[in-house]
PDB file of C-alpha atoms and ligand atoms in Angstrom:
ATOM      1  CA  UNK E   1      -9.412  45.213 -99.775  1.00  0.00           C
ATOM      2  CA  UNK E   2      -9.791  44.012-103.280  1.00  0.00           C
ATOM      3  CA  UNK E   3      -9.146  40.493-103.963  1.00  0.00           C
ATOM      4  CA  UNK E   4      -8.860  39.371-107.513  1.00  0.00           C
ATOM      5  CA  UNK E   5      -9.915  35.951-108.389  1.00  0.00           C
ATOM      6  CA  UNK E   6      -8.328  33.975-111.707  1.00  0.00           C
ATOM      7  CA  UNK E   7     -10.030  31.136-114.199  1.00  0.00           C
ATOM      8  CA  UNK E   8      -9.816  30.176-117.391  1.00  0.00           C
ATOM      9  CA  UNK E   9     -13.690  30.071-117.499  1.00  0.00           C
ATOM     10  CA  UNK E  10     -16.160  29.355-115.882  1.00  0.00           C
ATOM     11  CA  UNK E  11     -15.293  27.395-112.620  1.00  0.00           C
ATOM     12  CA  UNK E  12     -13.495  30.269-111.051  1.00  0.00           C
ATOM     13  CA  UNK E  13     -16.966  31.953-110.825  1.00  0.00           C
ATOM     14  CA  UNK E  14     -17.982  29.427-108.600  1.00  0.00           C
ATOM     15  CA  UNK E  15     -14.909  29.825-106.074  1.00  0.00           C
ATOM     16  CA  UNK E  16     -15.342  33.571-106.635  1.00  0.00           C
ATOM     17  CA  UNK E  17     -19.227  33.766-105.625  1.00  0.00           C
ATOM     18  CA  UNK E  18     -17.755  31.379-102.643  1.00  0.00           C
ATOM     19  CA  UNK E  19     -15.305  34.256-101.678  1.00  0.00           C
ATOM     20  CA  UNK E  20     -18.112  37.002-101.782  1.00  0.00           C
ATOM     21  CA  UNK E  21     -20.239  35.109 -99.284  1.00  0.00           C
ATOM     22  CA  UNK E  22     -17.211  34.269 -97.366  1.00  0.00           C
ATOM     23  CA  UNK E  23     -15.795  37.916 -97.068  1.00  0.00           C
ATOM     24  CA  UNK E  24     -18.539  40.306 -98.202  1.00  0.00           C
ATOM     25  CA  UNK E  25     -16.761  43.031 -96.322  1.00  0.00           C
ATOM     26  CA  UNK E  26     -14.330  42.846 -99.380  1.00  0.00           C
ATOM     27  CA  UNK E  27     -14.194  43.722-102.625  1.00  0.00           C
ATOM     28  CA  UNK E  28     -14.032  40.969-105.005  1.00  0.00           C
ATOM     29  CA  UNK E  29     -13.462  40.981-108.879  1.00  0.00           C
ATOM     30  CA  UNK E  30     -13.275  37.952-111.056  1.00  0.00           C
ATOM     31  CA  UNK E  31     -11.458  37.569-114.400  1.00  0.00           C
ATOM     32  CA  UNK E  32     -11.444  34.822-116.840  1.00  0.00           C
ATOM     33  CA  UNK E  33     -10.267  34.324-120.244  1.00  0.00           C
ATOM     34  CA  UNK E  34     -12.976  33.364-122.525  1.00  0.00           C
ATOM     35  CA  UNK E  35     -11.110  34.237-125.641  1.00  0.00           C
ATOM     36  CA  UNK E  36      -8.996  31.283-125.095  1.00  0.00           C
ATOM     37  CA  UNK E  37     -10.902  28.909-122.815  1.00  0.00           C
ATOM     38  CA  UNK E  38     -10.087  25.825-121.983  1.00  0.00           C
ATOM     39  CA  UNK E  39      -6.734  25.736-121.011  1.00  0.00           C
ATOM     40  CA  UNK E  40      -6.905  22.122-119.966  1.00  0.00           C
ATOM     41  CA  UNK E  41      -5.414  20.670-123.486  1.00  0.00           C
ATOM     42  CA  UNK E  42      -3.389  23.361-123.967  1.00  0.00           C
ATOM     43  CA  UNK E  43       0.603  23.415-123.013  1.00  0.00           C
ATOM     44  CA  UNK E  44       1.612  25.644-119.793  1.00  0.00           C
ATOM     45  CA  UNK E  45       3.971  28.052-122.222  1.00  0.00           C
ATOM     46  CA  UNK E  46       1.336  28.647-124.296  1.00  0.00           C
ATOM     47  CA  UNK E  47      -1.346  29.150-121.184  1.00  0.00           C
ATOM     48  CA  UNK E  48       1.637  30.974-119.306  1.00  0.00           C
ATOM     49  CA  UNK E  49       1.061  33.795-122.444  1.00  0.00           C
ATOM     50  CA  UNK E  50      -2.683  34.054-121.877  1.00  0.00           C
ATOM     51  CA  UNK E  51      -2.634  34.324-117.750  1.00  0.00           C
ATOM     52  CA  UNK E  52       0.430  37.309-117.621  1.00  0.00           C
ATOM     53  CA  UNK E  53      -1.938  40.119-118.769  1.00  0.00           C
ATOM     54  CA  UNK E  54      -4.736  38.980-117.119  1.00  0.00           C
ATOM     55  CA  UNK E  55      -2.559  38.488-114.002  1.00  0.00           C
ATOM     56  CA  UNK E  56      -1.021  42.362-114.196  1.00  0.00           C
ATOM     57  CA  UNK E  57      -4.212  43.810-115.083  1.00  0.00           C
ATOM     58  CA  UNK E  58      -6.307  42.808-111.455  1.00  0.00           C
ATOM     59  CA  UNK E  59      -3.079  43.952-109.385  1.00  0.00           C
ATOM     60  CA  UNK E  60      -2.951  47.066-111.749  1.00  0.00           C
ATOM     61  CA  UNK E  61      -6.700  47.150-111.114  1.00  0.00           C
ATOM     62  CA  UNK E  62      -5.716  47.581-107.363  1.00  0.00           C
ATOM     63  CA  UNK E  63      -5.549  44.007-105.721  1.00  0.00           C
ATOM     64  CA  UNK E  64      -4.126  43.095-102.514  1.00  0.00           C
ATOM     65  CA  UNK E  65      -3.993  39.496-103.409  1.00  0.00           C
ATOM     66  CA  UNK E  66      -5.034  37.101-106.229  1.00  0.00           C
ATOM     67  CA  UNK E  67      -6.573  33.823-106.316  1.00  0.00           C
ATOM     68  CA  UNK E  68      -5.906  30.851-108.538  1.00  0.00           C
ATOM     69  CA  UNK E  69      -9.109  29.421-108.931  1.00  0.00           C
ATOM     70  CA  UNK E  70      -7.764  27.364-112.083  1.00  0.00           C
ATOM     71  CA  UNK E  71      -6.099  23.864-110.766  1.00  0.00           C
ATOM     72  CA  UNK E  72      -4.229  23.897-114.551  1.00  0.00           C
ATOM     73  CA  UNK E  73      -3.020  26.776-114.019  1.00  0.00           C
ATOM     74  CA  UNK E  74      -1.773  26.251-110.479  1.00  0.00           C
ATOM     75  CA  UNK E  75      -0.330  22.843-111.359  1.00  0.00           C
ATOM     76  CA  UNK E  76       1.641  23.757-114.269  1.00  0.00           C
ATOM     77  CA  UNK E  77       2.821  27.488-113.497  1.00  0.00           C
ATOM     78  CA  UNK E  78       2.139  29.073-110.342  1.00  0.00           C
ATOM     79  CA  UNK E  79       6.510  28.897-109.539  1.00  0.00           C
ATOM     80  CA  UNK E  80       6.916  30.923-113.012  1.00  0.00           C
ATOM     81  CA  UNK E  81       4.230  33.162-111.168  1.00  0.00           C
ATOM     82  CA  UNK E  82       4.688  33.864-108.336  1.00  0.00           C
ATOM     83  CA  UNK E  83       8.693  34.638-109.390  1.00  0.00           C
ATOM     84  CA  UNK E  84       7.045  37.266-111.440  1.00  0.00           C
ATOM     85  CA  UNK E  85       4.167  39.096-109.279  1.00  0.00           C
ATOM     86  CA  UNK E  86       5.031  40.306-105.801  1.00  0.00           C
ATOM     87  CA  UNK E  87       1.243  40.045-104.862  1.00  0.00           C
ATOM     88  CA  UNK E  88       0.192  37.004-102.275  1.00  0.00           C
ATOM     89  CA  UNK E  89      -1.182  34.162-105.155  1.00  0.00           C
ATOM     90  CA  UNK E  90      -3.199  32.000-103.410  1.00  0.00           C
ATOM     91  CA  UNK E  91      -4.216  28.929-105.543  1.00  0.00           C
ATOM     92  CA  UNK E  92      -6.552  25.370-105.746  1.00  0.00           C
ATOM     93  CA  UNK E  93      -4.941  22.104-106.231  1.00  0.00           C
ATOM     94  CA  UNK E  94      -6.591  19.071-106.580  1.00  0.00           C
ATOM     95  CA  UNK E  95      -7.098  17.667-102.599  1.00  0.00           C
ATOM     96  CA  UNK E  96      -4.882  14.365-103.194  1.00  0.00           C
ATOM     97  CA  UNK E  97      -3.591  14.687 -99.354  1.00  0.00           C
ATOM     98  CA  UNK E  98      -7.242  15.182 -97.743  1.00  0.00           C
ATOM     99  CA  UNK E  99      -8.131  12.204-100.004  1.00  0.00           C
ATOM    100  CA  UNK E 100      -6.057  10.066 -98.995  1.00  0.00           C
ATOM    101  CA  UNK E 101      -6.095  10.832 -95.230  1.00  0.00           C
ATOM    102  CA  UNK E 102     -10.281  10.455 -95.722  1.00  0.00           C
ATOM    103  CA  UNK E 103     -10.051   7.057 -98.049  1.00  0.00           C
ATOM    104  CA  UNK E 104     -11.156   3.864 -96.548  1.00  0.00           C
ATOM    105  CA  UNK E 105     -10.867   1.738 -99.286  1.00  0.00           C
ATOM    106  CA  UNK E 106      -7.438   3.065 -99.924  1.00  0.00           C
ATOM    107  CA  UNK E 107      -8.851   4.176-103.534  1.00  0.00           C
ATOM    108  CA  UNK E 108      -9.452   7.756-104.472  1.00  0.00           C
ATOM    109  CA  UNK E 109     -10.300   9.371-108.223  1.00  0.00           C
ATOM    110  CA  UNK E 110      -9.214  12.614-109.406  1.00  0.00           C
ATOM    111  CA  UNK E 111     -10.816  14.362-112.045  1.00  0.00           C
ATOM    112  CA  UNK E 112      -9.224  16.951-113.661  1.00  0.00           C
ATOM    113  CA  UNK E 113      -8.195  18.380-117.069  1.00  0.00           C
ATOM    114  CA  UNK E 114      -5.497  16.272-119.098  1.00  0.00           C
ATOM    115  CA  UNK E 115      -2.544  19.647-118.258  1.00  0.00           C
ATOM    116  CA  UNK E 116      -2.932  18.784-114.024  1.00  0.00           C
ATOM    117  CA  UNK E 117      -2.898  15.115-114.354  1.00  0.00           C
ATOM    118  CA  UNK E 118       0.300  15.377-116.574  1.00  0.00           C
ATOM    119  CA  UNK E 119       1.798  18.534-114.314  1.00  0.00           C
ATOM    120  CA  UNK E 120       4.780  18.052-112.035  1.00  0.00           C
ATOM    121  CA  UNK E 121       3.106  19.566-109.085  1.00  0.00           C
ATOM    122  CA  UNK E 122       0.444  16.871-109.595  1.00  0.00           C
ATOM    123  CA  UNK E 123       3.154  14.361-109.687  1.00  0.00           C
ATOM    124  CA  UNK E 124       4.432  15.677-106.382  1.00  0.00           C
ATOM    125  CA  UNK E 125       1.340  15.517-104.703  1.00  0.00           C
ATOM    126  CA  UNK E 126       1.192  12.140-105.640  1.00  0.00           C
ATOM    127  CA  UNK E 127       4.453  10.940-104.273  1.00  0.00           C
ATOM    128  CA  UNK E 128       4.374  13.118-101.410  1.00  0.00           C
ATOM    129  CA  UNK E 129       0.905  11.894 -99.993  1.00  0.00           C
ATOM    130  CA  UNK E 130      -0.328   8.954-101.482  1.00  0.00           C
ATOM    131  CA  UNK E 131       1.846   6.519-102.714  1.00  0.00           C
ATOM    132  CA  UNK E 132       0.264   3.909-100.745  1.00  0.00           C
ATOM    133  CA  UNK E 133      -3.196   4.319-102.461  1.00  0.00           C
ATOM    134  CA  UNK E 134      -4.757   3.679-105.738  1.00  0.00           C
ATOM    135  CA  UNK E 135      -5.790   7.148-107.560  1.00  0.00           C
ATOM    136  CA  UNK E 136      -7.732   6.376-110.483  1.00  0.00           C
ATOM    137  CA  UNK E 137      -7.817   9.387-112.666  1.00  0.00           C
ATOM    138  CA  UNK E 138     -10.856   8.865-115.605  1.00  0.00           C
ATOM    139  CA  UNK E 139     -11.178  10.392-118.933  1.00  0.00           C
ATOM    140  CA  UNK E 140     -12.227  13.823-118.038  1.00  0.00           C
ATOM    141  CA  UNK E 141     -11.323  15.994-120.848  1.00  0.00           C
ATOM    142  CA  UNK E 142     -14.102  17.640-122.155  1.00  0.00           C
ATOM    143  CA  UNK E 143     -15.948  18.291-119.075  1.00  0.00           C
ATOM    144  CA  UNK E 144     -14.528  21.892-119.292  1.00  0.00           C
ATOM    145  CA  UNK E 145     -15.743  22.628-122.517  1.00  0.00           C
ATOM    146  CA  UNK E 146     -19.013  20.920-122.047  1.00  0.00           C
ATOM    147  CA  UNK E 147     -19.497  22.916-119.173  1.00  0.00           C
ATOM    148  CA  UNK E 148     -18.316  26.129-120.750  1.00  0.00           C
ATOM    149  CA  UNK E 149     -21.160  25.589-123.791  1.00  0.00           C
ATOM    150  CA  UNK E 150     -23.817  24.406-120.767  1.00  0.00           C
ATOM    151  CA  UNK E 151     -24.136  20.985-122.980  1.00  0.00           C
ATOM    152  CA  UNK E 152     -23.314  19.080-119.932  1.00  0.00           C
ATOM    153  CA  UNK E 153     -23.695  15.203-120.776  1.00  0.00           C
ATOM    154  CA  UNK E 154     -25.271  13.445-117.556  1.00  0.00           C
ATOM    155  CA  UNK E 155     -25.321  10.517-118.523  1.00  0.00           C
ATOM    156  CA  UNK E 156     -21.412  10.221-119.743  1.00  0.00           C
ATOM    157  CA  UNK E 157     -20.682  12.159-116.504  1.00  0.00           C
ATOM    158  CA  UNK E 158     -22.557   9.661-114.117  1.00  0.00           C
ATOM    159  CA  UNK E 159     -21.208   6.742-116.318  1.00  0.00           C
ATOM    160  CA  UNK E 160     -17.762   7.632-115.983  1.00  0.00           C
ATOM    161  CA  UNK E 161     -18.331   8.373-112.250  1.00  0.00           C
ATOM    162  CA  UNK E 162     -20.207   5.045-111.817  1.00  0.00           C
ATOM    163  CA  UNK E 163     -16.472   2.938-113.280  1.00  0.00           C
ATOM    164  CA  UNK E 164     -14.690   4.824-110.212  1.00  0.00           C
ATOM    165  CA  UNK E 165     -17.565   3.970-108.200  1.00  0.00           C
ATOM    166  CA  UNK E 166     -17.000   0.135-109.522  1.00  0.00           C
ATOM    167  CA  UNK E 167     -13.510   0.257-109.128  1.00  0.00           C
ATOM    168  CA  UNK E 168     -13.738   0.928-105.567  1.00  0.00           C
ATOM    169  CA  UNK E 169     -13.089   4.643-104.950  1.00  0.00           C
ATOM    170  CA  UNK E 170     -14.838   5.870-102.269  1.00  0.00           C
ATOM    171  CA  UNK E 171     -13.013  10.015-102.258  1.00  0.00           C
ATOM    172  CA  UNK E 172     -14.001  12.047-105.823  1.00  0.00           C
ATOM    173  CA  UNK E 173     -11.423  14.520-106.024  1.00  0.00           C
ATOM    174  CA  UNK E 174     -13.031  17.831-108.255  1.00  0.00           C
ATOM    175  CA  UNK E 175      -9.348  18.705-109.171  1.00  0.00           C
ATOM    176  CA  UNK E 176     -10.776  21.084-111.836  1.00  0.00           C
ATOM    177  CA  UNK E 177     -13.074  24.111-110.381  1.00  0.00           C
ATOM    178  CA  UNK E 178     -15.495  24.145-113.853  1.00  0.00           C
ATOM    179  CA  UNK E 179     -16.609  20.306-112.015  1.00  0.00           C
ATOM    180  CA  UNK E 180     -17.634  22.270-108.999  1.00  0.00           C
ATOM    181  CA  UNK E 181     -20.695  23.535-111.178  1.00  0.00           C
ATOM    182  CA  UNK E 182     -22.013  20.188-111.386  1.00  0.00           C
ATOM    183  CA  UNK E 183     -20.592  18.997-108.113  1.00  0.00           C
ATOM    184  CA  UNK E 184     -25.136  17.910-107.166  1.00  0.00           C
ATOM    185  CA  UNK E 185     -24.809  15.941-109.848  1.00  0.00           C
ATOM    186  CA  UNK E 186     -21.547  14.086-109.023  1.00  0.00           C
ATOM    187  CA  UNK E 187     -22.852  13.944-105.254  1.00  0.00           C
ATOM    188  CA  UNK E 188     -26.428  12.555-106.790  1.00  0.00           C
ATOM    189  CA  UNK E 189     -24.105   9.602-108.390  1.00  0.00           C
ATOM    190  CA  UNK E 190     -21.697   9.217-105.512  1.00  0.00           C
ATOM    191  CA  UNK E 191     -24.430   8.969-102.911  1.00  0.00           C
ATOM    192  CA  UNK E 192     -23.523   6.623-100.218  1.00  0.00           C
ATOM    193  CA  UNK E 193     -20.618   5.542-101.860  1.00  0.00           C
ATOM    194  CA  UNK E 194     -17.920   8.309-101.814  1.00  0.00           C
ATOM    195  CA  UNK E 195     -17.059  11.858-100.828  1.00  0.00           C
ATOM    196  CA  UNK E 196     -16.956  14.786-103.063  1.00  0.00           C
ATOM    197  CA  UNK E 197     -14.252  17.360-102.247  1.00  0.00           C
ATOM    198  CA  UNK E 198     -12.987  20.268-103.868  1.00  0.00           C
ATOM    199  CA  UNK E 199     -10.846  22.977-102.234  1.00  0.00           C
ATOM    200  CA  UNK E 200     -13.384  26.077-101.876  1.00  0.00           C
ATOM    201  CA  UNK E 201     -13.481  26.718 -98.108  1.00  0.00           C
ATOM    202  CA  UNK E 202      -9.722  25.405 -97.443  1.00  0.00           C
ATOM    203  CA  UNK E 203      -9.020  27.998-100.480  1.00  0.00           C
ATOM    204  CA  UNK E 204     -10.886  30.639 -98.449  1.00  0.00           C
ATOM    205  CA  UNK E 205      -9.156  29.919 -95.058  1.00  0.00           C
ATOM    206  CA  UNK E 206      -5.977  30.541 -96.599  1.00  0.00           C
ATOM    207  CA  UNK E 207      -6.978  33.527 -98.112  1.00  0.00           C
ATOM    208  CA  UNK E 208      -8.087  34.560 -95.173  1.00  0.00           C
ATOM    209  CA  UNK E 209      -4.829  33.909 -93.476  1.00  0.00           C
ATOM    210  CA  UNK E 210      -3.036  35.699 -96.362  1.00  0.00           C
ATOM    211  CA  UNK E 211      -5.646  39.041 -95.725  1.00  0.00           C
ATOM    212  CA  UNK E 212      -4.258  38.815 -91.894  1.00  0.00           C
ATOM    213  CA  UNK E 213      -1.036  39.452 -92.789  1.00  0.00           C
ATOM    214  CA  UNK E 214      -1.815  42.233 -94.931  1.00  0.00           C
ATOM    215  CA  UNK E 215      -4.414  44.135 -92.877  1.00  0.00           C
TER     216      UNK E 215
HETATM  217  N1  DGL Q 301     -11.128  25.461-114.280  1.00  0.00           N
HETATM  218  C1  DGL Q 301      -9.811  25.106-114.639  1.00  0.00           C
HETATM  219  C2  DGL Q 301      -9.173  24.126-113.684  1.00  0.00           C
HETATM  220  O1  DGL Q 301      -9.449  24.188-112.504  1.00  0.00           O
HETATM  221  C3  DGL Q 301      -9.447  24.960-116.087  1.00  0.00           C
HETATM  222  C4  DGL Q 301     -10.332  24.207-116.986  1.00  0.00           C
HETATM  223  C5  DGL Q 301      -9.885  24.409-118.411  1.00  0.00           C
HETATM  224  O2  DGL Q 301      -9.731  25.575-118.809  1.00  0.00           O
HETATM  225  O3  DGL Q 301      -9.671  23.413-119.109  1.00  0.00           O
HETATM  226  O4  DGL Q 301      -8.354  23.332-114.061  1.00  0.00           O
END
């Protein structure tokens, strides 16, 4: 079957090479939008404009099933989707409930872009799981970009890691899947002192779940 996978950039490539090595039996294609990447600073109507085409093209392109590898996206619009495509959407959002079930310290961080920190879905998540935690959600908004133009600043990254780190968090949430790409890097920094998680393989168990149905 042919799964279609959805980013703004490039993070989705990461959860799409994931997929590949998860299901090589299917067929997997991966879209992005690099015309109007990143979509983290940008409002959902606007970004709503930019995913529709790209959307209709991978089912019209034959695809069973599409994934959301773009927590901005997911956050801020996947109702308004998934009223408007009939095909399974299966999408990332940042891990606040594994987080807090995982947290010791009873303080978590959550990086992501500035549109799923400010979404309602995030929001929800919040109130739904972890309102008896501290999630400390630092400055993360060019990280996207930075890692779109492969100018990826270290030392800013592990600095802004290492004020979580202070402040007691001891769960990194990647709530953004262009962090995934320098996910060593975060690990490198968090060594010993917190767990990285991002949602690739519970992404690919539910897709896997959805393909079940279908088959
Ligand atoms: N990779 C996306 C996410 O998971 C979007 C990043 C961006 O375009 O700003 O949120």
């Amino acid at each position: 079957m042919k799964i279609g996978v959805f980013d703004s950039g490039a993070g989705g490539l990461s959860v799409s090479r994931a997929i590949e090595r998860a299901l090589p039996e299917h067929e997997v294609i991966f879209r992005n939008d690099a015309k109007h990447v990143p979509y983290g600073t940008r409002s959902p109507d606007e970004v709503l404009g930019f995913v529709l085409p790209i959307l209709q093209s991978l089912v019209d392109d034959g695809c069973v099933v599409i994934v959301i590898a773009c927590n901005t996206v997911s956050t801020t619009l996947i109702k308004e989707l998934r009223e408007r495509f009939t095909v399974p959407l299966v999408a990332v959002e940042p891990m606040v409930k594994p987080a807090a079930q995982l947290t010791k310290s009873g303080v978590i961080a959550v990086c992501a872009t500035p549109a799923t920190l400010a979404s309602k879905r995030y929001a929800w998540l919040k109130q739904a799981y972890a309102t008896d935690i501290t999630i400390l959600e630092p400055d993360c908004s060019d990280w996207s970009q930075l890692i779109e133009d492969r100018q990826i600043d270290e030392q800013k990254i592990a600095d802004t890691l290492r004020d979580v780190l202070v402040a007691n968090a001891d769960v990194i949430v990647l709530g953004c899947t262009h962090y995934h790409w320098i996910e060593d890097e975060i690990i490198t920094v968090a060594r010993g002192r917190a767990t990285v998680l991002h949602p690739e393989q519970p992404v690919i168990r539910q897709l896997k779940r959805v393909l079940a149905q279908l088959a």
